GROMACS .gro file of C-alpha atoms in nm:
model
  303
    1MET     CA    1   2.882  -3.447  -2.094
    2LEU     CA    2   3.040  -3.408  -2.439
    3HIS     CA    3   3.228  -3.700  -2.593
    4LEU     CA    4   3.525  -3.537  -2.759
    5ARG     CA    5   3.513  -3.553  -3.136
    6LEU     CA    6   3.789  -3.362  -3.311
    7ALA     CA    7   3.749  -3.301  -3.683
    8ILE     CA    8   4.092  -3.230  -3.833
    9THR     CA    9   4.095  -3.092  -4.186
   10ARG     CA   10   4.397  -3.017  -4.402
   11GLY     CA   11   4.445  -2.677  -4.569
   12VAL     CA   12   4.264  -2.582  -4.888
   13THR     CA   13   4.559  -2.690  -5.101
   14ASP     CA   14   4.451  -3.048  -5.041
   15MET     CA   15   4.173  -3.094  -5.299
   16ASN     CA   16   4.044  -3.405  -5.123
   17LYS     CA   17   4.021  -3.221  -4.787
   18LYS     CA   18   4.084  -3.541  -4.600
   19LYS     CA   19   3.927  -3.550  -4.254
   20TRP     CA   20   4.003  -3.770  -3.957
   21ILE     CA   21   3.813  -3.831  -3.634
   22ILE     CA   22   4.063  -3.879  -3.355
   23ALA     CA   23   3.964  -4.074  -3.044
   24ALA     CA   24   4.086  -3.871  -2.749
   25THR     CA   25   4.292  -4.130  -2.568
   26LEU     CA   26   4.612  -4.105  -2.373
   27VAL     CA   27   4.804  -3.991  -2.680
   28GLY     CA   28   4.581  -3.683  -2.698
   29LEU     CA   29   4.685  -3.551  -2.359
   30LEU     CA   30   4.915  -3.275  -2.481
   31GLY     CA   31   4.816  -2.971  -2.278
   32THR     CA   32   4.675  -3.182  -1.991
   33THR     CA   33   5.002  -3.247  -1.813
   34ALA     CA   34   4.848  -3.304  -1.471
   35ALA     CA   35   4.659  -3.607  -1.596
   36ALA     CA   36   4.956  -3.732  -1.791
   37GLN     CA   37   5.186  -3.704  -1.489
   38ALA     CA   38   4.941  -3.916  -1.292
   39THR     CA   39   4.998  -4.199  -1.537
   40GLY     CA   40   5.379  -4.173  -1.522
   41VAL     CA   41   5.421  -4.172  -1.900
   42ILE     CA   42   5.590  -3.839  -1.970
   43GLY     CA   43   5.883  -3.836  -2.207
   44LYS     CA   44   6.078  -3.580  -2.411
   45VAL     CA   45   5.986  -3.582  -2.780
   46SER     CA   46   6.019  -3.366  -3.093
   47GLY     CA   47   5.730  -3.290  -3.325
   48LEU     CA   48   5.611  -3.084  -3.620
   49LEU     CA   49   5.357  -2.805  -3.558
   50ARG     CA   50   5.104  -2.800  -3.843
   51SER     CA   51   4.935  -2.458  -3.875
   52ASP     CA   52   4.778  -2.560  -4.207
   53VAL     CA   53   4.554  -2.811  -4.033
   54LYS     CA   54   4.224  -2.675  -3.898
   55ILE     CA   55   4.047  -2.834  -3.602
   56THR     CA   56   3.682  -2.808  -3.505
   57VAL     CA   57   3.506  -2.945  -3.197
   58ASP     CA   58   3.147  -3.050  -3.267
   59GLY     CA   59   3.143  -2.814  -3.563
   60GLN     CA   60   3.291  -2.518  -3.373
   61ALA     CA   61   3.611  -2.365  -3.505
   62THR     CA   62   3.908  -2.360  -3.267
   63GLY     CA   63   4.254  -2.211  -3.266
   64MET     CA   64   4.419  -2.545  -3.196
   65GLU     CA   65   4.717  -2.649  -3.405
   66PRO     CA   66   4.810  -3.016  -3.380
   67VAL     CA   67   5.164  -3.139  -3.333
   68TYR     CA   68   5.263  -3.439  -3.543
   69ILE     CA   69   5.503  -3.682  -3.380
   70ASN     CA   70   5.594  -3.991  -3.576
   71GLY     CA   71   5.288  -3.935  -3.794
   72GLN     CA   72   5.048  -3.915  -3.497
   73ALA     CA   73   4.852  -3.593  -3.433
   74TYR     CA   74   4.858  -3.459  -3.076
   75VAL     CA   75   4.608  -3.190  -2.975
   76PRO     CA   76   4.635  -2.933  -2.687
   77ILE     CA   77   4.275  -2.938  -2.575
   78ARG     CA   78   4.264  -2.791  -2.224
   79GLU     CA   79   4.286  -2.419  -2.311
   80GLU     CA   80   4.062  -2.452  -2.614
   81ALA     CA   81   3.805  -2.649  -2.418
   82ALA     CA   82   3.794  -2.378  -2.153
   83ALA     CA   83   3.745  -2.114  -2.423
   84LEU     CA   84   3.450  -2.314  -2.557
   85GLY     CA   85   3.295  -2.340  -2.211
   86TYR     CA   86   3.399  -2.696  -2.124
   87GLU     CA   87   3.586  -2.848  -1.832
   88VAL     CA   88   3.841  -3.118  -1.915
   89SER     CA   89   3.876  -3.434  -1.706
   90TYR     CA   90   4.080  -3.749  -1.765
   91ASN     CA   91   3.928  -4.090  -1.697
   92ALA     CA   92   4.219  -4.314  -1.604
   93GLY     CA   93   4.003  -4.627  -1.615
   94SER     CA   94   3.898  -4.588  -1.977
   95LYS     CA   95   4.200  -4.374  -2.069
   96THR     CA   96   3.976  -4.114  -2.229
   97ILE     CA   97   3.931  -3.741  -2.202
   98GLU     CA   98   3.588  -3.607  -2.114
   99LEU     CA   99   3.465  -3.255  -2.180
  100ASN     CA  100   3.183  -3.141  -1.952
  101LYS     CA  101   2.985  -2.829  -2.034
  102VAL     CA  102   3.019  -2.569  -1.761
  103GLN     CA  103   2.672  -2.503  -1.626
  104GLU     CA  104   2.609  -2.136  -1.564
  105ALA     CA  105   2.377  -2.048  -1.279
  106GLU     CA  106   2.045  -1.934  -1.415
  107GLU     CA  107   1.949  -1.583  -1.315
  108ILE     CA  108   1.629  -1.584  -1.113
  109GLU     CA  109   1.362  -1.348  -1.238
  110TYR     CA  110   1.192  -1.183  -0.944
  111ALA     CA  111   0.867  -0.991  -0.939
  112HIS     CA  112   0.871  -0.635  -0.803
  113ILE     CA  113   0.650  -0.402  -0.605
  114ALA     CA  114   0.701  -0.044  -0.490
  115GLY     CA  115   0.460   0.054  -0.219
  116ILE     CA  116   0.365   0.095   0.143
  117VAL     CA  117   0.350  -0.165   0.418
  118SER     CA  118  -0.006  -0.159   0.553
  119SER     CA  119   0.039  -0.422   0.824
  120VAL     CA  120   0.313  -0.631   0.986
  121ALA     CA  121   0.289  -0.950   1.191
  122LYS     CA  122   0.553  -1.189   1.321
  123THR     CA  123   0.478  -1.552   1.239
  124ASP     CA  124   0.531  -1.861   1.453
  125ASN     CA  125   0.843  -1.958   1.256
  126GLY     CA  126   1.009  -1.621   1.318
  127SER     CA  127   0.951  -1.467   0.977
  128TYR     CA  128   0.758  -1.144   0.927
  129ARG     CA  129   0.435  -1.119   0.731
  130LEU     CA  130   0.418  -0.790   0.540
  131GLU     CA  131   0.102  -0.674   0.368
  132VAL     CA  132   0.206  -0.437   0.089
  133LEU     CA  133  -0.002  -0.203  -0.129
  134GLY     CA  134   0.152  -0.027  -0.427
  135ARG     CA  135   0.251  -0.058  -0.790
  136GLY     CA  136   0.439  -0.330  -0.975
  137ASP     CA  137   0.375  -0.688  -1.082
  138ALA     CA  138   0.100  -0.685  -0.818
  139ASN     CA  139  -0.085  -0.401  -0.648
  140TRP     CA  140  -0.151  -0.598  -0.331
  141ILE     CA  141   0.058  -0.883  -0.196
  142ILE     CA  142   0.163  -1.062   0.123
  143LEU     CA  143   0.542  -1.092   0.153
  144TYR     CA  144   0.729  -1.304   0.405
  145ALA     CA  145   1.066  -1.171   0.517
  146ASP     CA  146   1.313  -1.395   0.700
  147GLU     CA  147   1.686  -1.440   0.757
  148GLU     CA  148   1.736  -1.500   0.384
  149THR     CA  149   1.578  -1.168   0.288
  150VAL     CA  150   1.832  -0.897   0.208
  151ILE     CA  151   1.705  -0.575   0.366
  152LYS     CA  152   1.880  -0.241   0.315
  153ASP     CA  153   1.798   0.127   0.315
  154SER     CA  154   1.831   0.349   0.010
  155GLU     CA  155   2.199   0.408   0.092
  156GLY     CA  156   2.281   0.038   0.110
  157ASN     CA  157   2.297   0.007   0.488
  158ALA     CA  158   2.162  -0.311   0.646
  159VAL     CA  159   1.819  -0.284   0.808
  160GLU     CA  160   1.665  -0.518   1.065
  161VAL     CA  161   1.337  -0.674   0.956
  162ALA     CA  162   1.193  -0.598   1.300
  163SER     CA  163   1.222  -0.226   1.224
  164ILE     CA  164   0.974  -0.253   0.936
  165ARG     CA  165   0.628  -0.146   1.044
  166ALA     CA  166   0.300  -0.024   0.901
  167GLY     CA  167   0.382   0.298   0.719
  168THR     CA  168   0.722   0.185   0.592
  169GLN     CA  169   0.761   0.263   0.223
  170ILE     CA  170   0.958  -0.007   0.042
  171ASN     CA  171   1.074  -0.144  -0.291
  172ALA     CA  172   1.071  -0.524  -0.285
  173ASP     CA  173   1.173  -0.811  -0.511
  174TYR     CA  174   0.993  -1.137  -0.443
  175GLY     CA  175   0.935  -1.483  -0.582
  176PRO     CA  176   0.995  -1.655  -0.810
  177ILE     CA  177   0.711  -1.863  -0.662
  178VAL     CA  178   0.387  -1.680  -0.578
  179ALA     CA  179   0.098  -1.859  -0.410
  180MET     CA  180  -0.223  -1.856  -0.613
  181SER     CA  181  -0.423  -1.683  -0.341
  182TYR     CA  182  -0.581  -1.340  -0.320
  183PRO     CA  183  -0.382  -1.147  -0.243
  184GLY     CA  184  -0.083  -1.345  -0.366
  185GLN     CA  185   0.176  -1.458  -0.115
  186SER     CA  186   0.548  -1.494  -0.171
  187HIS     CA  187   0.893  -1.483  -0.014
  188ALA     CA  188   1.069  -1.147  -0.016
  189ALA     CA  189   1.413  -1.189  -0.173
  190SER     CA  190   1.518  -0.829  -0.110
  191ILE     CA  191   1.367  -0.517   0.040
  192THR     CA  192   1.485  -0.158   0.009
  193VAL     CA  193   1.346   0.068   0.279
  194VAL     CA  194   1.267   0.406   0.123
  195ALA     CA  195   1.116   0.594   0.417
  196SER     CA  196   0.899   0.566   0.725
  197ARG     CA  197   0.573   0.752   0.668
  198LEU     CA  198   0.328   0.883   0.925
  199VAL     CA  199  -0.014   0.717   0.929
  200SER     CA  200  -0.352   0.879   0.986
  201GLU     CA  201  -0.687   0.705   0.953
  202GLU     CA  202  -0.998   0.923   0.956
  203ALA     CA  203  -1.272   1.073   0.743
  204ILE     CA  204  -1.189   1.337   0.484
  205GLN     CA  205  -1.312   1.686   0.570
  206SER     CA  206  -1.260   1.825   0.219
  207VAL     CA  207  -1.080   1.761  -0.110
  208GLU     CA  208  -0.976   2.050  -0.333
  209LYS     CA  209  -0.799   2.069  -0.670
  210THR     CA  210  -0.485   2.285  -0.666
  211ASP     CA  211  -0.235   2.405  -0.925
  212ASP     CA  212   0.006   2.129  -0.819
  213GLY     CA  213  -0.243   1.849  -0.765
  214TRP     CA  214  -0.489   1.800  -0.481
  215GLN     CA  215  -0.520   1.904  -0.118
  216VAL     CA  216  -0.691   1.685   0.141
  217SER     CA  217  -0.794   1.828   0.476
  218PHE     CA  218  -0.881   1.651   0.800
  219GLY     CA  219  -1.040   1.793   1.110
  220THR     CA  220  -1.359   1.824   1.311
  221THR     CA  221  -1.690   1.999   1.272
  222GLU     CA  222  -1.864   2.142   1.580
  223ASN     CA  223  -2.186   2.338   1.567
  224GLY     CA  224  -2.145   2.376   1.193
  225THR     CA  225  -1.794   2.518   1.228
  226LYS     CA  226  -1.508   2.327   1.064
  227SER     CA  227  -1.171   2.311   1.235
  228VAL     CA  228  -0.885   2.182   1.017
  229SER     CA  229  -0.623   1.977   1.201
  230LEU     CA  230  -0.409   1.860   0.907
  231LEU     CA  231  -0.358   1.952   0.540
  232LEU     CA  232  -0.203   1.695   0.308
  233ASN     CA  233  -0.073   1.804  -0.032
  234ALA     CA  234  -0.084   1.549  -0.314
  235GLY     CA  235   0.117   1.560  -0.635
  236LYS     CA  236   0.234   1.328  -0.911
  237GLU     CA  237   0.404   1.108  -0.652
  238THR     CA  238   0.075   1.038  -0.472
  239PHE     CA  239  -0.112   0.709  -0.524
  240VAL     CA  240  -0.481   0.679  -0.440
  241MET     CA  241  -0.614   0.324  -0.409
  242ASN     CA  242  -0.856   0.100  -0.227
  243GLU     CA  243  -0.764  -0.166   0.029
  244GLU     CA  244  -0.683  -0.411  -0.251
  245GLY     CA  245  -0.444  -0.177  -0.427
  246GLN     CA  246  -0.683  -0.089  -0.710
  247PRO     CA  247  -0.662   0.274  -0.833
  248VAL     CA  248  -0.924   0.523  -0.717
  249GLU     CA  249  -0.997   0.850  -0.896
  250TRP     CA  250  -0.957   1.175  -0.706
  251THR     CA  251  -1.301   1.279  -0.820
  252ASP     CA  252  -1.446   0.981  -0.630
  253LEU     CA  253  -1.329   1.128  -0.299
  254LYS     CA  254  -1.564   1.350  -0.102
  255GLU     CA  255  -1.633   1.479   0.245
  256GLY     CA  256  -1.685   1.190   0.486
  257THR     CA  257  -1.486   0.933   0.285
  258LYS     CA  258  -1.289   0.728   0.534
  259VAL     CA  259  -0.926   0.689   0.433
  260ARG     CA  260  -0.586   0.591   0.563
  261ALA     CA  261  -0.321   0.847   0.471
  262TYR     CA  262   0.053   0.782   0.455
  263TYR     CA  263   0.239   1.110   0.462
  264GLY     CA  264   0.548   1.295   0.587
  265PRO     CA  265   0.743   1.229   0.794
  266ALA     CA  266   0.815   1.603   0.781
  267VAL     CA  267   0.526   1.826   0.892
  268THR     CA  268   0.531   2.206   0.895
  269LYS     CA  269   0.477   2.410   1.211
  270SER     CA  270   0.205   2.610   1.043
  271ILE     CA  271  -0.155   2.616   1.163
  272PRO     CA  272  -0.293   2.390   1.040
  273PRO     CA  273   0.019   2.175   0.986
  274GLN     CA  274   0.087   2.060   0.630
  275SER     CA  275   0.273   1.762   0.486
  276PRO     CA  276   0.323   1.584   0.151
  277LEU     CA  277   0.087   1.292   0.088
  278PHE     CA  278   0.230   0.974  -0.067
  279TYR     CA  279  -0.037   0.705  -0.038
  280LEU     CA  280  -0.408   0.747   0.027
  281VAL     CA  281  -0.603   0.425   0.085
  282VAL     CA  282  -0.981   0.445   0.061
  283LEU     CA  283  -1.129   0.214   0.324
  284SER     CA  284  -1.432  -0.008   0.281
  285ASP     CA  285  -1.781   0.104   0.383
  286ASN     CA  286  -1.747  -0.091   0.707
  287GLY     CA  287  -1.427   0.094   0.795
  288SER     CA  288  -1.102  -0.066   0.898
  289ASP     CA  289  -0.909  -0.129   1.210
  290THR     CA  290  -0.684   0.155   1.306
  291ALA     CA  291  -0.318   0.108   1.220
  292GLU     CA  292  -0.136  -0.099   1.480
  293ASP     CA  293   0.031   0.070   1.773
  294GLY     CA  294   0.367   0.215   1.679
  295SER     CA  295   0.290   0.194   1.309
  296GLY     CA  296   0.343   0.564   1.260
  297SER     CA  297   0.602   0.807   1.390
  298THR     CA  298   0.545   1.125   1.584
  299ALA     CA  299   0.526   1.413   1.338
  300GLN     CA  300   0.846   1.615   1.326
  301PRO     CA  301   0.774   1.979   1.230
  302LEU     CA  302   1.009   2.155   0.992
  303GLU     CA  303   1.216   2.425   1.157
   0.00000   0.00000   0.00000
């Protein structure tokens, strides 16, 4: 709270530049008629407007011009106080005016991640636990989404949290508090659902460099004969990482490497079918549980 101190200085023609400090009492209520009416002391008076007198509040220049009535300066403070970011209130008990600084809400700084949901589980309190791999302030994090989480699609339409599953690509803002665990854990403030990717977890049959990036094939080998069941095409938009979100080089991939691929959802009708690859997660040597039931969608071939 600011105690009102008005420094009133005469124009430069006054060589002494006399200055007064005026206590903001009832006589300083010009411009605060509501408070004055409450006291029942309004009367009709005539005064002299002095534009040659400059007024500052705590050292800040104002546009206030006092009115002198019978030698007493009266100051219209309400509008000027608002312009300086203060709220004016009148204390009838002490017959003083108080200026309170308007407190602006501090903008919360959230952390961000753009990635793929690798697992989803509903908790006992009704929130949803989302394990996310991707890029941002963290490469791997556990986010909790609840009724306070704003969830929309890329067009701004509301999305139910229950519709998020393993394979959902999202952009999420979380925090500002993040648990000091590994991976970190935090509350999801907002989630934008980008797409629902298909999920396939199996061993790589081959990896080849192409003009546009890389091509990963999956399939079976019987009696020394390879049969390709799916071709995934990787480009600049493709992220290759381990199960902790750490980057993996394409040259580290080879035949037999077990991975979880997030691709599609569009798949061509060609033989073998092809689809764009968005995230490729290299699994640990011990393998990993297959993605939960319903985590991926049925491939929809392009017409």
